[in-house]
Amino acid sequence: MTMLEAREVVSGYGEVEILHGVSIKVEEEQIVTIIGPNGAGKSTLLKTVFGLLPCRRGRVLFGGEDVTGQSPQTMVRKGMCYVPQSENVFPTLTVQENLEMGAFIRRDNYRPKMEEVLALFPDVMERRHTRAGKLSGGQRQMLALARALMLEPRVLLLDEPSASLAPNMVELVFAKISDIRRSGVAIVMVEQNARESLKLSNRGYVLAMGENRLEGTGESLLDSEEVGRLYLGG
Amino acid sequence: MAELVARAGKARTLLTTLVMLRRERPDLFDAATGIGLWVLFGAFLIFAVITDLQLVVVGIILGSIVALGAIGLTLVYGIMKFANFAHGDMMMCGAYLAFFAFISGGSIGPLSFGYGMILAILVAMISVGVGSVVIDRLVYHPLRQRGSGVVVFAIASLGLAITFRALILLWWGPQPQIYVTGIHPAWDLPFGVKIKPDQIFIIATTLFLIAAVYVLLFRTRIGKAMRAMSDNLELARVSGINPDQVIMWTWLIGGSLAAVAGVLLGIQSQLTPDMGFSLLLPLFAATILGGIGSPHGALTGAMVVSIAQQVSTSWIDPGYKVAVAFILLILMLAVRPRGLFGMKT
């Protein structure tokens, strides 16, 4: 079943149009990676799908329902969570309070879920009463993922989860993303780290100049000559 | 003469060292100014206690009043990122609304007022709190919708400040008002300190309300959402926190704290339409000194500024004591713009 679909989405900032009609499709429990050069509109696509930017033309479908132009608050309630690329934790709040904020709209008892999420990230769990601003870059990224999981989303949108992380942390973050998918969450991520992210993806999309350039399974894109030349450095 | 030149030379080397440190090692400079300022304030406090304990006590009383105002100011800044120039006049409105609602009915123990004052304070808190929410809907909400800049917000708040004062002036006139007339003797405490029971009430009320604010900010869902939104508005929105709800609570809390501060100021001295506006500079000085957006910063800043102002009257004419707040403000902005507890940017 198709979990999330963007159809011919047109969007941008102010006068500038960045996406000129981009389409992606995410099936249940899939990891979909979006790669492409800087300025291709990868982050813009995520923000538009999530309702942070107005969708000028085209449609966004979530679980078969048309959610075009809905606010982020509505998206969160419907089961879509988004992790921004940077500044994705509340620095003066403790780790635990960050997770509580992730569960802000939950009216039920979210404690069991919090323990479950913390168990996924042992590093972060050890420091649950530390202020998030004092965590290392990798730990912050883990906390950002954990925060987004508090609502038990059906789809997770990740904007460059491996950005500015040390190589061993990148590996760890990708391993966690795989774990999250295994727990039944579909994932859409934008990545610079094309090789590593395509390896664990079911599908990949290449965007260029605000348009779809290529698409295929993760492996087929890894083998593709054009992708290799443009984004994998050889 | 030669000695003076040598000393001036030494002072210059110290200054150049500091300037160099700031340029070469900003992290070290930051830590040094942080510790240095604490040592400086500590030393000043010890010095002040030895010089004139009575002035320190008066400083603490005024500091309590300033703290209640400054915490509201800092919360509003943290959430909405603008300097609310109407905060002093919100305090003044609270004082007059309590004056309006105050029915003098006996007195509680040694205090100059009775339960009528407690009721009047509650009336003032609710009306200023709810009034702030209504004004936000009418004035600031449309500005937010339009995406106006911080300057527009600040000027709008200045306009509101003038409006509030004019309305109070129209109703009660410029002459000072007093809650309870009569002479209320002060208690003699050890070390020659004199304090009125009403002033103990002021300090106790402040302590209670600050504790309540802390419970709210650190223990309740909405309080944590306020801190989250002050940290990062975008992330709060993507987490599903409703900014309008948080803003409403911020005004409710900031407004009611301002109202109490105004009433306490009225109890300490008297009510005049410009009582709030004249407190604006100490309010801002306290907020910036402590680090804008930080509640404990506002509390510390309020105490430092108020005690410094009072103690300064040992040497300078009390008419100039506002200048002390100004000097502290400028010094802080020059050395450490983020204040004592402010976040690094």
Short mmCIF file of C-alpha atoms in Angstrom, two decimals, chain B:
data_model
loop_
_atom_site.label_atom_id
_atom_site.label_comp_id
_atom_site.label_asym_id
_atom_site.label_seq_id
_atom_site.Cartn_x
_atom_site.Cartn_y
_atom_site.Cartn_z
CA MET B 1 52.65 61.78 39.33
CA ALA B 2 55.02 59.10 38.09
CA GLU B 3 53.14 56.61 40.18
CA LEU B 4 49.86 57.66 38.57
CA VAL B 5 51.31 57.21 35.07
CA ALA B 6 52.60 53.79 36.03
CA ARG B 7 49.22 52.82 37.34
CA ALA B 8 47.46 54.08 34.23
CA GLY B 9 49.97 52.07 32.21
CA LYS B 10 49.13 48.94 34.16
CA ALA B 11 45.41 49.50 33.68
CA ARG B 12 46.02 49.86 29.94
CA THR B 13 47.94 46.60 29.80
CA LEU B 14 45.11 44.87 31.65
CA LEU B 15 42.57 46.29 29.22
CA THR B 16 44.62 45.34 26.14
CA THR B 17 45.09 41.85 27.56
CA LEU B 18 41.34 41.52 27.96
CA VAL B 19 40.65 42.82 24.45
CA MET B 20 43.24 40.42 23.04
CA LEU B 21 41.82 37.54 25.02
CA ARG B 22 38.37 38.31 23.66
CA ARG B 23 39.68 38.25 20.09
CA GLU B 24 42.02 35.26 20.33
CA ARG B 25 40.14 32.99 22.73
CA PRO B 26 36.45 33.95 22.87
CA ASP B 27 35.64 30.79 24.86
CA LEU B 28 38.18 31.65 27.58
CA PHE B 29 37.01 35.25 27.65
CA ASP B 30 33.45 34.08 28.05
CA ALA B 31 34.33 31.80 30.97
CA ALA B 32 36.49 34.51 32.54
CA THR B 33 33.77 37.16 32.35
CA GLY B 34 31.22 34.67 33.70
CA ILE B 35 33.30 33.84 36.77
CA GLY B 36 34.61 37.39 37.05
CA LEU B 37 31.13 38.89 37.18
CA TRP B 38 29.97 36.45 39.84
CA VAL B 39 33.04 37.26 41.96
CA LEU B 40 32.42 40.96 41.38
CA PHE B 41 28.76 40.74 42.41
CA GLY B 42 29.64 38.63 45.44
CA ALA B 43 32.33 41.08 46.54
CA PHE B 44 29.94 43.97 45.99
CA LEU B 45 27.26 42.29 48.08
CA ILE B 46 29.66 41.69 51.00
CA PHE B 47 30.86 45.29 50.72
CA ALA B 48 27.27 46.56 50.62
CA VAL B 49 26.25 44.50 53.64
CA ILE B 50 29.15 45.97 55.63
CA THR B 51 28.52 49.55 54.45
CA ASP B 52 24.80 49.78 55.03
CA LEU B 53 22.70 46.71 55.73
CA GLN B 54 19.48 48.74 55.77
CA LEU B 55 19.98 49.85 52.16
CA VAL B 56 20.61 46.22 51.16
CA VAL B 57 17.31 45.23 52.78
CA VAL B 58 15.46 47.98 50.90
CA GLY B 59 17.26 46.81 47.77
CA ILE B 60 15.96 43.28 48.32
CA ILE B 61 12.40 44.58 48.75
CA LEU B 62 12.54 46.61 45.54
CA GLY B 63 14.43 43.76 43.89
CA SER B 64 11.50 41.43 44.64
CA ILE B 65 9.14 43.80 42.86
CA VAL B 66 11.48 44.25 39.90
CA ALA B 67 12.01 40.46 39.75
CA LEU B 68 8.30 39.75 39.31
CA GLY B 69 8.16 42.26 36.47
CA ALA B 70 11.43 41.10 34.91
CA ILE B 71 10.40 37.41 34.89
CA GLY B 72 7.28 38.30 32.91
CA LEU B 73 9.32 40.47 30.57
CA THR B 74 11.87 37.73 29.99
CA LEU B 75 9.18 35.09 29.37
CA VAL B 76 7.47 37.32 26.79
CA TYR B 77 10.82 37.96 25.14
CA GLY B 78 11.73 34.27 25.16
CA ILE B 79 8.50 33.21 23.47
CA MET B 80 7.74 36.14 21.18
CA LYS B 81 11.24 37.61 20.76
CA PHE B 82 10.31 41.24 21.25
CA ALA B 83 10.94 43.81 23.97
CA ASN B 84 7.62 44.58 25.60
CA PHE B 85 7.81 48.26 26.46
CA ALA B 86 4.30 48.07 27.92
CA HIS B 87 5.39 45.77 30.73
CA GLY B 88 5.93 48.59 33.24
CA ASP B 89 2.54 50.03 32.44
CA MET B 90 0.94 46.60 32.77
CA MET B 91 2.31 46.68 36.34
CA MET B 92 0.82 50.13 36.84
CA CYS B 93 -2.57 48.98 35.53
CA GLY B 94 -2.46 46.09 38.00
CA ALA B 95 -1.78 48.48 40.86
CA TYR B 96 -4.74 50.70 39.92
CA LEU B 97 -7.11 47.80 39.27
CA ALA B 98 -6.29 46.50 42.74
CA PHE B 99 -6.89 50.01 44.08
CA PHE B 100 -10.29 49.93 42.39
CA ALA B 101 -11.15 46.51 43.80
CA PHE B 102 -9.69 47.13 47.26
CA ILE B 103 -12.23 47.27 50.07
CA SER B 104 -10.36 48.07 53.26
CA GLY B 105 -11.58 45.52 55.70
CA GLY B 106 -9.48 45.41 58.86
CA SER B 107 -5.99 44.04 58.81
CA ILE B 108 -4.26 40.66 58.99
CA GLY B 109 -1.97 40.61 62.03
CA PRO B 110 0.59 43.39 61.89
CA LEU B 111 -0.03 44.15 58.19
CA SER B 112 -1.57 47.47 57.20
CA PHE B 113 -4.24 45.72 55.11
CA GLY B 114 -6.62 42.81 55.41
CA TYR B 115 -8.10 40.09 53.24
CA GLY B 116 -9.53 42.82 51.02
CA MET B 117 -6.01 43.26 49.65
CA ILE B 118 -5.60 39.55 48.87
CA LEU B 119 -8.87 39.72 46.97
CA ALA B 120 -7.77 42.93 45.21
CA ILE B 121 -4.48 41.28 44.17
CA LEU B 122 -6.38 38.33 42.70
CA VAL B 123 -8.71 40.69 40.80
CA ALA B 124 -5.68 42.59 39.44
CA MET B 125 -3.90 39.36 38.43
CA ILE B 126 -6.90 37.99 36.58
CA SER B 127 -7.80 41.24 34.84
CA VAL B 128 -4.27 42.08 33.71
CA GLY B 129 -3.59 38.44 32.77
CA VAL B 130 -6.77 38.05 30.73
CA GLY B 131 -6.42 41.64 29.46
CA SER B 132 -2.97 40.80 28.07
CA VAL B 133 -4.39 37.78 26.24
CA VAL B 134 -7.13 39.95 24.71
CA ILE B 135 -4.64 42.64 23.69
CA ASP B 136 -2.43 39.98 22.13
CA ARG B 137 -5.39 38.83 20.00
CA LEU B 138 -6.23 42.42 18.99
CA VAL B 139 -2.75 43.88 18.47
CA TYR B 140 0.10 41.37 18.36
CA HIS B 141 -1.67 38.45 16.69
CA PRO B 142 -2.43 40.44 13.49
CA LEU B 143 1.20 41.60 13.46
CA ARG B 144 2.39 37.99 13.73
CA GLN B 145 0.08 36.98 10.88
CA ARG B 146 1.65 39.68 8.74
CA GLY B 147 5.13 38.54 9.70
CA SER B 148 6.11 41.94 11.11
CA GLY B 149 9.64 42.50 12.40
CA VAL B 150 10.63 42.90 16.04
CA VAL B 151 10.81 46.67 15.76
CA VAL B 152 7.15 46.85 14.78
CA PHE B 153 6.25 44.78 17.84
CA ALA B 154 8.34 46.93 20.15
CA ILE B 155 6.81 50.15 18.81
CA ALA B 156 3.31 48.67 19.10
CA SER B 157 4.04 47.83 22.74
CA LEU B 158 5.27 51.40 23.30
CA GLY B 159 2.00 52.67 21.86
CA LEU B 160 0.07 50.41 24.23
CA ALA B 161 2.16 51.64 27.16
CA ILE B 162 1.22 55.24 26.41
CA THR B 163 -2.42 54.27 25.94
CA PHE B 164 -2.59 52.46 29.29
CA ARG B 165 -1.06 55.42 31.10
CA ALA B 166 -3.43 57.88 29.42
CA LEU B 167 -6.45 55.78 30.37
CA ILE B 168 -5.41 55.56 34.01
CA LEU B 169 -4.63 59.28 34.05
CA LEU B 170 -8.06 60.01 32.62
CA TRP B 171 -9.80 57.96 35.31
CA TRP B 172 -7.76 58.62 38.46
CA GLY B 173 -5.83 61.79 37.62
CA PRO B 174 -2.15 62.51 38.21
CA GLN B 175 -2.24 62.82 42.00
CA PRO B 176 -0.71 59.92 43.95
CA GLN B 177 -3.03 57.37 45.54
CA ILE B 178 -2.40 55.21 48.57
CA TYR B 179 -3.96 51.85 49.47
CA VAL B 180 -4.02 52.36 53.24
CA THR B 181 -3.35 55.70 54.90
CA GLY B 182 -1.92 55.99 58.37
CA ILE B 183 1.36 55.30 60.08
CA HIS B 184 2.62 51.74 60.16
CA PRO B 185 5.60 51.29 62.46
CA ALA B 186 8.56 49.24 61.33
CA TRP B 187 10.02 46.35 63.27
CA ASP B 188 13.52 46.62 64.67
CA LEU B 189 15.66 43.65 63.72
CA PRO B 190 19.23 42.89 64.82
CA PHE B 191 22.10 44.90 63.25
CA GLY B 192 19.95 48.03 63.19
CA VAL B 193 17.72 46.82 60.37
CA LYS B 194 14.21 48.20 60.21
CA ILE B 195 11.53 46.46 58.18
CA LYS B 196 7.78 46.93 58.02
CA PRO B 197 5.49 43.90 58.15
CA ASP B 198 4.13 44.99 54.75
CA GLN B 199 7.64 44.70 53.33
CA ILE B 200 7.97 41.16 54.65
CA PHE B 201 4.68 40.47 52.88
CA ILE B 202 6.23 41.82 49.65
CA ILE B 203 9.25 39.50 49.89
CA ALA B 204 7.14 36.50 50.90
CA THR B 205 4.67 37.01 48.05
CA THR B 206 7.51 37.26 45.56
CA LEU B 207 9.19 34.10 46.87
CA PHE B 208 5.91 32.22 46.66
CA LEU B 209 5.15 33.39 43.11
CA ILE B 210 8.66 32.69 41.84
CA ALA B 211 8.44 29.18 43.28
CA ALA B 212 5.10 28.80 41.50
CA VAL B 213 6.64 29.98 38.21
CA TYR B 214 9.41 27.41 38.61
CA VAL B 215 6.97 24.59 39.27
CA LEU B 216 5.05 25.69 36.20
CA LEU B 217 8.10 25.94 33.93
CA PHE B 218 9.81 22.74 35.02
CA ARG B 219 7.00 20.43 36.10
CA THR B 220 3.99 21.10 33.89
CA ARG B 221 3.36 20.23 30.27
CA ILE B 222 2.57 23.78 29.21
CA GLY B 223 5.56 25.19 31.12
CA LYS B 224 7.91 22.79 29.37
CA ALA B 225 6.31 23.73 26.06
CA MET B 226 7.03 27.38 26.89
CA ARG B 227 10.70 26.59 27.46
CA ALA B 228 10.75 24.48 24.29
CA MET B 229 9.24 27.27 22.21
CA SER B 230 11.67 29.78 23.67
CA ASP B 231 14.51 27.41 22.64
CA ASN B 232 13.36 26.78 19.09
CA LEU B 233 10.05 27.94 17.64
CA GLU B 234 10.33 25.92 14.40
CA LEU B 235 11.08 22.68 16.22
CA ALA B 236 8.23 23.33 18.66
CA ARG B 237 5.88 23.67 15.70
CA VAL B 238 7.06 20.50 14.00
CA SER B 239 6.65 18.64 17.31
CA GLY B 240 2.97 19.53 17.24
CA ILE B 241 3.10 22.21 19.95
CA ASN B 242 0.48 24.86 19.23
CA PRO B 243 2.27 28.24 19.37
CA ASP B 244 -0.98 30.16 19.92
CA GLN B 245 -1.71 28.15 23.05
CA VAL B 246 1.79 28.73 24.43
CA ILE B 247 1.57 32.45 23.65
CA MET B 248 -1.75 32.67 25.48
CA TRP B 249 -0.28 31.09 28.61
CA THR B 250 2.76 33.33 28.42
CA TRP B 251 0.63 36.47 28.47
CA LEU B 252 -1.58 35.08 31.20
CA ILE B 253 1.44 34.38 33.42
CA GLY B 254 3.48 37.45 32.48
CA GLY B 255 0.45 39.71 32.86
CA SER B 256 -0.62 38.39 36.24
CA LEU B 257 2.95 38.56 37.60
CA ALA B 258 3.18 42.17 36.37
CA ALA B 259 -0.10 42.96 38.14
CA VAL B 260 1.19 41.59 41.47
CA ALA B 261 4.45 43.50 41.02
CA GLY B 262 2.44 46.68 40.52
CA VAL B 263 0.34 46.12 43.63
CA LEU B 264 3.45 45.37 45.70
CA LEU B 265 5.07 48.55 44.42
CA GLY B 266 1.91 50.41 45.41
CA ILE B 267 2.10 48.89 48.91
CA GLN B 268 5.79 49.81 49.20
CA SER B 269 5.30 53.43 48.13
CA GLN B 270 2.26 54.87 46.38
CA LEU B 271 0.33 54.75 43.11
CA THR B 272 1.03 57.18 40.30
CA PRO B 273 0.30 56.80 36.59
CA ASP B 274 4.02 56.85 35.77
CA MET B 275 5.06 54.32 38.43
CA GLY B 276 5.41 51.56 35.84
CA PHE B 277 7.14 53.55 33.17
CA SER B 278 9.76 54.80 35.60
CA LEU B 279 10.51 51.17 36.49
CA LEU B 280 11.08 50.20 32.86
CA LEU B 281 14.83 50.87 32.88
CA PRO B 282 15.53 48.74 36.00
CA LEU B 283 13.28 46.04 34.47
CA PHE B 284 15.25 45.92 31.24
CA ALA B 285 18.57 46.23 33.05
CA ALA B 286 17.65 43.26 35.27
CA THR B 287 16.50 41.18 32.29
CA ILE B 288 19.60 41.84 30.21
CA LEU B 289 21.99 41.51 33.15
CA GLY B 290 20.67 38.06 33.96
CA GLY B 291 20.49 36.98 30.33
CA ILE B 292 17.39 37.66 28.29
CA GLY B 293 14.94 34.75 28.23
CA SER B 294 16.18 33.23 31.49
CA PRO B 295 13.89 33.37 34.57
CA HIS B 296 16.63 32.85 37.16
CA GLY B 297 18.67 35.42 35.28
CA ALA B 298 15.82 37.90 35.67
CA LEU B 299 15.67 37.19 39.41
CA THR B 300 19.44 37.57 39.91
CA GLY B 301 19.54 40.64 37.67
CA ALA B 302 16.69 42.26 39.58
CA MET B 303 18.48 41.77 42.90
CA VAL B 304 21.84 43.02 41.60
CA VAL B 305 20.34 46.11 39.97
CA SER B 306 18.07 47.01 42.89
CA ILE B 307 20.65 46.49 45.63
CA ALA B 308 23.23 48.44 43.60
CA GLN B 309 20.76 51.27 43.11
CA GLN B 310 19.91 51.48 46.80
CA VAL B 311 23.47 51.17 48.08
CA SER B 312 24.61 53.84 45.62
CA THR B 313 22.48 56.38 47.51
CA SER B 314 25.12 56.27 50.27
CA TRP B 315 27.32 58.37 48.03
CA ILE B 316 25.19 59.90 45.31
CA ASP B 317 21.95 61.81 45.27
CA PRO B 318 19.00 59.33 45.17
CA GLY B 319 17.72 61.20 42.13
CA TYR B 320 20.59 59.70 40.14
CA LYS B 321 20.11 56.12 41.24
CA VAL B 322 18.43 55.17 37.95
CA ALA B 323 21.76 55.97 36.30
CA VAL B 324 23.28 53.08 38.26
CA ALA B 325 20.95 50.64 36.48
CA PHE B 326 21.97 52.24 33.21
CA ILE B 327 25.69 51.95 33.94
CA LEU B 328 25.30 48.28 34.91
CA LEU B 329 23.35 47.68 31.71
CA ILE B 330 26.02 49.29 29.52
CA LEU B 331 28.83 47.45 31.29
CA MET B 332 27.08 44.13 30.85
CA LEU B 333 26.39 44.77 27.17
CA ALA B 334 30.03 45.71 26.62
CA VAL B 335 31.58 42.77 28.46
CA ARG B 336 29.07 39.96 28.15
CA PRO B 337 26.03 40.74 26.00
CA ARG B 338 24.39 37.39 26.69
CA GLY B 339 24.17 38.17 30.42
CA LEU B 340 24.86 35.90 33.37
CA PHE B 341 22.60 33.00 32.41
CA GLY B 342 21.88 33.78 28.76
CA MET B 343 22.40 31.22 26.03
CA LYS B 344 25.41 31.34 23.76
CA THR B 345 24.46 32.22 20.24
#
